[in-house]
Short mmCIF file of C-alpha atoms and ligand atoms in Angstrom, two decimals:
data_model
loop_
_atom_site.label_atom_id
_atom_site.label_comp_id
_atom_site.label_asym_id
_atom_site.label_seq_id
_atom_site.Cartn_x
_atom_site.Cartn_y
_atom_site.Cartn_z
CA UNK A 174 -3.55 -4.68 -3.77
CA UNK A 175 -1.59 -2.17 -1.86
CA UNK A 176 -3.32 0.63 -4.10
CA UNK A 177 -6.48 -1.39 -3.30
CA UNK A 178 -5.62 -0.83 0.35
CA UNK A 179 -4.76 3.03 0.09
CA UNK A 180 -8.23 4.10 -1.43
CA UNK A 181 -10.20 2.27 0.75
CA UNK A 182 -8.35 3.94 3.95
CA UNK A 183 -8.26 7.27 2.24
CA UNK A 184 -12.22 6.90 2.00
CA UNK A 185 -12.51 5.42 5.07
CA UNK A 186 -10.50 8.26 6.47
CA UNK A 187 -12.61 10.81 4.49
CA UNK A 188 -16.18 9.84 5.42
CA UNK A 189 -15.12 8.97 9.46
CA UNK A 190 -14.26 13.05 9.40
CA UNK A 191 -17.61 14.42 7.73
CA UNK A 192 -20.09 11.61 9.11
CA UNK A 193 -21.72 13.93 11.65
CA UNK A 194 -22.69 16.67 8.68
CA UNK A 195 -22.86 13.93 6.18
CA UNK A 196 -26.35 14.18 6.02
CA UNK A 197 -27.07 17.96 5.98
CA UNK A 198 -24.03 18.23 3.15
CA UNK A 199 -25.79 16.08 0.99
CA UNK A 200 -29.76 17.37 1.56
CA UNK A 201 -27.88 20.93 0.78
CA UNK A 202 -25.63 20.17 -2.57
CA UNK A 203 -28.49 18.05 -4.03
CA UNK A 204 -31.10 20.68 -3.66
CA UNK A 205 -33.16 18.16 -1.47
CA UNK A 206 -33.19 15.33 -4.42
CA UNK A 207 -31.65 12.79 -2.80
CA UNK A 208 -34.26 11.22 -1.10
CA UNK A 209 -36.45 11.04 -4.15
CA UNK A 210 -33.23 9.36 -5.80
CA UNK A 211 -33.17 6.72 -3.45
CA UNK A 212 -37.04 6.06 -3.48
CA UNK A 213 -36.53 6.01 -7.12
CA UNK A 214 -33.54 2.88 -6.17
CA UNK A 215 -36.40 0.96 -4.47
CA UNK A 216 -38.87 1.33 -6.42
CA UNK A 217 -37.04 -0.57 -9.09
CA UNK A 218 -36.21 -3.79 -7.23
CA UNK A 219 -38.67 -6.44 -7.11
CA UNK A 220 -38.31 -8.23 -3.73
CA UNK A 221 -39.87 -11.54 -2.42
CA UNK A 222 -41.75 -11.77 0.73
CA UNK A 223 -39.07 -11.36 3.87
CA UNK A 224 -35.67 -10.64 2.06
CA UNK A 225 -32.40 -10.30 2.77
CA UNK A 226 -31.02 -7.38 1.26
CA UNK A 227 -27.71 -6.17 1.74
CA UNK A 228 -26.79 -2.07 1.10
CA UNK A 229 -23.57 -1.69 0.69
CA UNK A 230 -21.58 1.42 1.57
CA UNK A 231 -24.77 1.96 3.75
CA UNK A 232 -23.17 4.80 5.14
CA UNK A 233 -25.64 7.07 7.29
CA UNK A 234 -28.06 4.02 6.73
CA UNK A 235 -30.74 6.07 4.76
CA UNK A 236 -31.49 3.30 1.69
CA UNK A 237 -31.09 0.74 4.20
CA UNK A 238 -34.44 2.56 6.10
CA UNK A 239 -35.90 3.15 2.88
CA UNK A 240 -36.07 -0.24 1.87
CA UNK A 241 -36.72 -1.89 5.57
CA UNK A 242 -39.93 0.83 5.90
CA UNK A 243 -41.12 -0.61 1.93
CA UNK A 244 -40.66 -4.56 2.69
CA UNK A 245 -42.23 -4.60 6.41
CA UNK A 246 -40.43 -8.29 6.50
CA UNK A 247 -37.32 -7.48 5.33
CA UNK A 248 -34.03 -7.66 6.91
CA UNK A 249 -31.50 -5.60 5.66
CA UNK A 250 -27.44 -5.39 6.49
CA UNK A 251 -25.58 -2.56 6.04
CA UNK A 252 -21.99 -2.43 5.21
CA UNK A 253 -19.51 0.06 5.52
CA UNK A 254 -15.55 0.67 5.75
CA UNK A 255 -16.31 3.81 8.35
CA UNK A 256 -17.74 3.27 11.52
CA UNK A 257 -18.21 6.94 11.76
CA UNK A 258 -20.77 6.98 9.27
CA UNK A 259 -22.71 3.56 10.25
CA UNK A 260 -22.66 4.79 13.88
CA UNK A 261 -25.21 7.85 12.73
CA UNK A 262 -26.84 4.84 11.38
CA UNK A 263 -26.99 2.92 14.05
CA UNK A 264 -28.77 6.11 15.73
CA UNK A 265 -31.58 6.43 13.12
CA UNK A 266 -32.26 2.79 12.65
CA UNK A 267 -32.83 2.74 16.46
CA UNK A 268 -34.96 6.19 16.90
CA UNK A 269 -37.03 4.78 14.10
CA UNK A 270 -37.46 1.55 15.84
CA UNK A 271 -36.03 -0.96 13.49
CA UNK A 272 -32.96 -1.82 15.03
CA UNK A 273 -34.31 -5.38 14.96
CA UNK A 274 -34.32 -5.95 11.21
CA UNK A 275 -31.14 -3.35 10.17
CA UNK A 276 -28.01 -4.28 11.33
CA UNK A 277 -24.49 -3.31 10.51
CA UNK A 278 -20.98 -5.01 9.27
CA UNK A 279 -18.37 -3.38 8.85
CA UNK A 280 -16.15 -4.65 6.28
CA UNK A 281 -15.00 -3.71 2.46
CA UNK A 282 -17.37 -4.09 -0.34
CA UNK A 283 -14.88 -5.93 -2.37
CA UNK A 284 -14.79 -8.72 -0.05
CA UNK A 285 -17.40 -9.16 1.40
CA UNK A 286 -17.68 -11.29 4.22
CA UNK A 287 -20.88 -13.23 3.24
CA UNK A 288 -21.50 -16.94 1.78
CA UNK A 289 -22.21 -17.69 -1.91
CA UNK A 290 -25.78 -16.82 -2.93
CA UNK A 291 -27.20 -15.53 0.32
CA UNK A 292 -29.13 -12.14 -0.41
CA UNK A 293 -31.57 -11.69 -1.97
CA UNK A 294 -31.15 -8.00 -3.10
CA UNK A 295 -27.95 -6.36 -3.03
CA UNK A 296 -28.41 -2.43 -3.45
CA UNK A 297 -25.57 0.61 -3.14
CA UNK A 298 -25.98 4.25 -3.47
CA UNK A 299 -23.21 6.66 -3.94
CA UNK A 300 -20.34 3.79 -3.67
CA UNK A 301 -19.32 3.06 -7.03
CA UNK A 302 -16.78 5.82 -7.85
CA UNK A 303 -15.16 4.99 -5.07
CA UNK A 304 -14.22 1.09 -6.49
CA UNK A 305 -11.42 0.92 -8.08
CA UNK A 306 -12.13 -2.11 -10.24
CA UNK A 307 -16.31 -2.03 -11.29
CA UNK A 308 -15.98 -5.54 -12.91
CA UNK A 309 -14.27 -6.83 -9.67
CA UNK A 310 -16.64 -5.23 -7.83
CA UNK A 311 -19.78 -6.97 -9.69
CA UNK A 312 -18.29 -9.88 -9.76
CA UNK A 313 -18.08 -9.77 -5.96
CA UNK A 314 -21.45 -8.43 -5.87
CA UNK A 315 -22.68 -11.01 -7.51
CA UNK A 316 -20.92 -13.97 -5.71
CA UNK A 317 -22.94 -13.28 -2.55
CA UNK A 318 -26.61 -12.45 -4.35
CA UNK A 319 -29.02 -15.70 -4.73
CA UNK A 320 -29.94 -16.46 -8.36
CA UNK A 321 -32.42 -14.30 -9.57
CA UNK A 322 -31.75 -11.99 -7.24
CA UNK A 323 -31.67 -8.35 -7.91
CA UNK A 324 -28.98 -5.70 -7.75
CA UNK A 325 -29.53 -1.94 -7.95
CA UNK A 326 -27.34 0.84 -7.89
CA UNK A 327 -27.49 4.65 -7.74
CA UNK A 328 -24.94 6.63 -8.46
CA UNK A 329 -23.56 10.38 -10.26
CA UNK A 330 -22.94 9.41 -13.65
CA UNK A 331 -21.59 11.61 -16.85
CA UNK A 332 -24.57 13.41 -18.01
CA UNK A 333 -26.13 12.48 -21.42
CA UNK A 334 -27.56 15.94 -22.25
CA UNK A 335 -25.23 18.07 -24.04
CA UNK A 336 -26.90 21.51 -22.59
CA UNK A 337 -26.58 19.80 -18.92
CA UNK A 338 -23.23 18.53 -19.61
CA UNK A 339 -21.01 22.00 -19.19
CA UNK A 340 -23.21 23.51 -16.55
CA UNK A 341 -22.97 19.95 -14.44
CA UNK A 342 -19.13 20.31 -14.23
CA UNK A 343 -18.99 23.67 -13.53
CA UNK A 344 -21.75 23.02 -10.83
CA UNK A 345 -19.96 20.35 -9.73
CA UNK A 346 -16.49 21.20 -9.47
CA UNK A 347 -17.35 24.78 -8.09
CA UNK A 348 -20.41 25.34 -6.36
CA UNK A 349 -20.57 21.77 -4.74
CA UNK A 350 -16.95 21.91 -3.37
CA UNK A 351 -17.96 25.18 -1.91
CA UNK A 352 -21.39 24.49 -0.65
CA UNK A 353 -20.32 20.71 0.94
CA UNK A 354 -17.76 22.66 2.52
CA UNK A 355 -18.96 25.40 3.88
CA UNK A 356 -21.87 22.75 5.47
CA UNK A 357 -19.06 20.07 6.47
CA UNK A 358 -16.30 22.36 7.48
CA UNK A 359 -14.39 20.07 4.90
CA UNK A 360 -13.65 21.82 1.37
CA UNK A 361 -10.67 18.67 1.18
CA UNK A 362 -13.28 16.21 0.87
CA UNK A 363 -15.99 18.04 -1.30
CA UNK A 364 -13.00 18.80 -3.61
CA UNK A 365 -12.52 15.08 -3.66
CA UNK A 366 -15.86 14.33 -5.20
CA UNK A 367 -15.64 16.13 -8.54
CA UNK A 368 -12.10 14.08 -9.03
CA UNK A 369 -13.87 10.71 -8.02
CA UNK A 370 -16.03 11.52 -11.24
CA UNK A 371 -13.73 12.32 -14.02
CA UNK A 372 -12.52 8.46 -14.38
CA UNK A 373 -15.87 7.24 -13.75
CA UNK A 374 -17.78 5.78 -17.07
CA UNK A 375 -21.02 6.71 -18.30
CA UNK A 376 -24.17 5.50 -18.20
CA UNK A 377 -24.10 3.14 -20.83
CA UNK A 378 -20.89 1.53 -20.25
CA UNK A 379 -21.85 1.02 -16.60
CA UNK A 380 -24.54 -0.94 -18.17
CA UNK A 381 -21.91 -2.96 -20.20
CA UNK A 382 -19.85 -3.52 -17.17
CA UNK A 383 -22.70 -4.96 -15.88
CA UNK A 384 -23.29 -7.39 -19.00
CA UNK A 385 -19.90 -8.07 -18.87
CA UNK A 386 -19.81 -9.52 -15.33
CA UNK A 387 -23.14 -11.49 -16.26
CA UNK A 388 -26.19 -9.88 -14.77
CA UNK A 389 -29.08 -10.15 -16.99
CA UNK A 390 -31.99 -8.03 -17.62
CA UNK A 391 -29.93 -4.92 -17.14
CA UNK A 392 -31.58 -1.46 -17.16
CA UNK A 393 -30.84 2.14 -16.39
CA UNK A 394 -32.77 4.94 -15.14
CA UNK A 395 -31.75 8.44 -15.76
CA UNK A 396 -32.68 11.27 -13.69
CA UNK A 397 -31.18 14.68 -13.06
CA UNK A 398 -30.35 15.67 -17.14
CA UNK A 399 -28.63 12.53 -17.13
CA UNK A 400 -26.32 13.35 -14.25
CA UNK A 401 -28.00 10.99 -11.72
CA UNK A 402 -28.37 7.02 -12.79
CA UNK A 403 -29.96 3.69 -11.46
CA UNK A 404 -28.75 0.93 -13.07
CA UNK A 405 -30.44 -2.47 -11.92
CA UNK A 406 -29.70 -6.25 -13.21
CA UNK A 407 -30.76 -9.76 -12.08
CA UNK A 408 -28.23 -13.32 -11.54
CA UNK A 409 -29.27 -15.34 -13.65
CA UNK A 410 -31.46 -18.34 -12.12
C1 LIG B 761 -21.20 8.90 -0.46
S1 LIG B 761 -21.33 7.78 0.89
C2 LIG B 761 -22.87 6.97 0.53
C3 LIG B 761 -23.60 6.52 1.76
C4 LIG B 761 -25.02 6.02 1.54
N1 LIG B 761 -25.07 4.87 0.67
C5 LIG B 761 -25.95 7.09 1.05
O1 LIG B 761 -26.80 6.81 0.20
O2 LIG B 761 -25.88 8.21 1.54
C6 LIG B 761 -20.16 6.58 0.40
C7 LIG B 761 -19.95 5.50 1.46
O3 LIG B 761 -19.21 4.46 0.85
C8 LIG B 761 -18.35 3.90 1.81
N2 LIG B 761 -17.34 3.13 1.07
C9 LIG B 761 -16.55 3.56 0.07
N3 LIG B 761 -15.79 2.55 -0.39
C10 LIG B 761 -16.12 1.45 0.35
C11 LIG B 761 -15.69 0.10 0.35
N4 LIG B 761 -14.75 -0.33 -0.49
N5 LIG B 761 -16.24 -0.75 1.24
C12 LIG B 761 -17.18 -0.32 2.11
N6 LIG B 761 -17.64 0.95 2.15
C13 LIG B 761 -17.12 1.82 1.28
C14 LIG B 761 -17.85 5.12 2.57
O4 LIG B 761 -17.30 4.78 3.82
C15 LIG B 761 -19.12 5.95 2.65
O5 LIG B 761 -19.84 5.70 3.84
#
């Protein structure tokens, strides 16, 4: 628990300081992909006619536009530990006028501060390898979706390819350190990102986790040489 408690205020701590270049950082070490990774996110959920979907570790709030702009009767909620990050959020939501179907909580993703069975999509992007227990997490996850709902998740992931592999570590433990850095002003946190991978299973085992914590239908969707993953999964009904 205390452990529990440490991470989540060393994250919280970590994304409060780079929120402002959060966004620029990541357009910058991703080569521009992330948007099309997060298009490819909602393009893999099925939702019904005027969900509730919750995106969780919403940060900047860019799935939770994504999706709100693709289901014109959605409502989405976006959680987050730093208010840093959901207040540049907050600012986009309301330039783009849809203040009045995204809102923001801000609470821990591993209690989450929602009913049984009350969304209808739960989705997260880039939150994962900062849980410290995944089946926990899904479990969690789970607990608040509706049955047959759908969850989706996009996150880095151990690439497959065994070409990639080598060059994907060095990129990622030199050049993005480096690059987020210079961007940020932060080298501490970029360095933090290649260590948040190491531990962090691959593709296929995320997909057991998954299994394991009794989401049905699960699937994965590789992009990136295998570095970049969305794994997706239904409750069962
Ligand atoms: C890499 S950012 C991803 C933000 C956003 N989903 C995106 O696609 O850009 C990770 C976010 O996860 C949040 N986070 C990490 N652990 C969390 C937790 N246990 N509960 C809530 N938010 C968490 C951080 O505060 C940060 O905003």
């Amino acid at each position: 628990m205390e452990e529990k408690r440490g991470r989540a205020r060393y994250v919280r701590g970590l994304f409060d300081s780079i929120a402002s270049r959060y966004d620029l950082a990541n357009a910058v070490i991703t080569l521009g992909r992330i948007k099309k990774w997060r298009q490819c996110l909602v393009g893999e959920i099925n939702l019904p006619d005027a969900p509730l979907v919750l995106d969780l570790a919403t940060g900047t709030g860019d799935l939770a536009l994504a999706i709100a702009r693709r289901s014109p009767r959605a409502r989405v909620v976006g959680v987050d530990l730093s208010l840093e990050m959901m207040g540049h959020g907050r600012e986009k939501v309301r330039r783009a006028g849809l203040d009045g179907r995204i809102s923001f909580v801000l609470a821990d993703v591993t209690a989450l501060p929602f009913r049984d069975d009350v969304a209808d999509c739960v989705v997260d992007a880039f939150l994962l390898r900062h849980i410290p227990s995944l089946p926990d997490a899904f479990a969690e996850f789970k607990r608040v979706l509706e049955f047959g709902g759908e969850i989706a998740s996009l996150e880095l992931t151990q690439p497959t390819n065994p070409v990639f592999r080598p060059v994907f570590w060095f990129l990622f433990r030199n050049l993005i350190p480096l690059l987020g850095g210079l961007v940020s002003g932060d080298y501490q946190a970029f360095r933090y990102l290649p260590r948040s991978l190491q531990p962090y299973p691959g593709h296929a085992e995320m997909s057991a986790i998954m299994r394991g914590a009794g989401y049905e239908n699960v699937r994965c969707r590789l992009m990136w040489g295998g570095a970049v993953a969305v794994h997706a999964g239904t409750k069962p009904d």
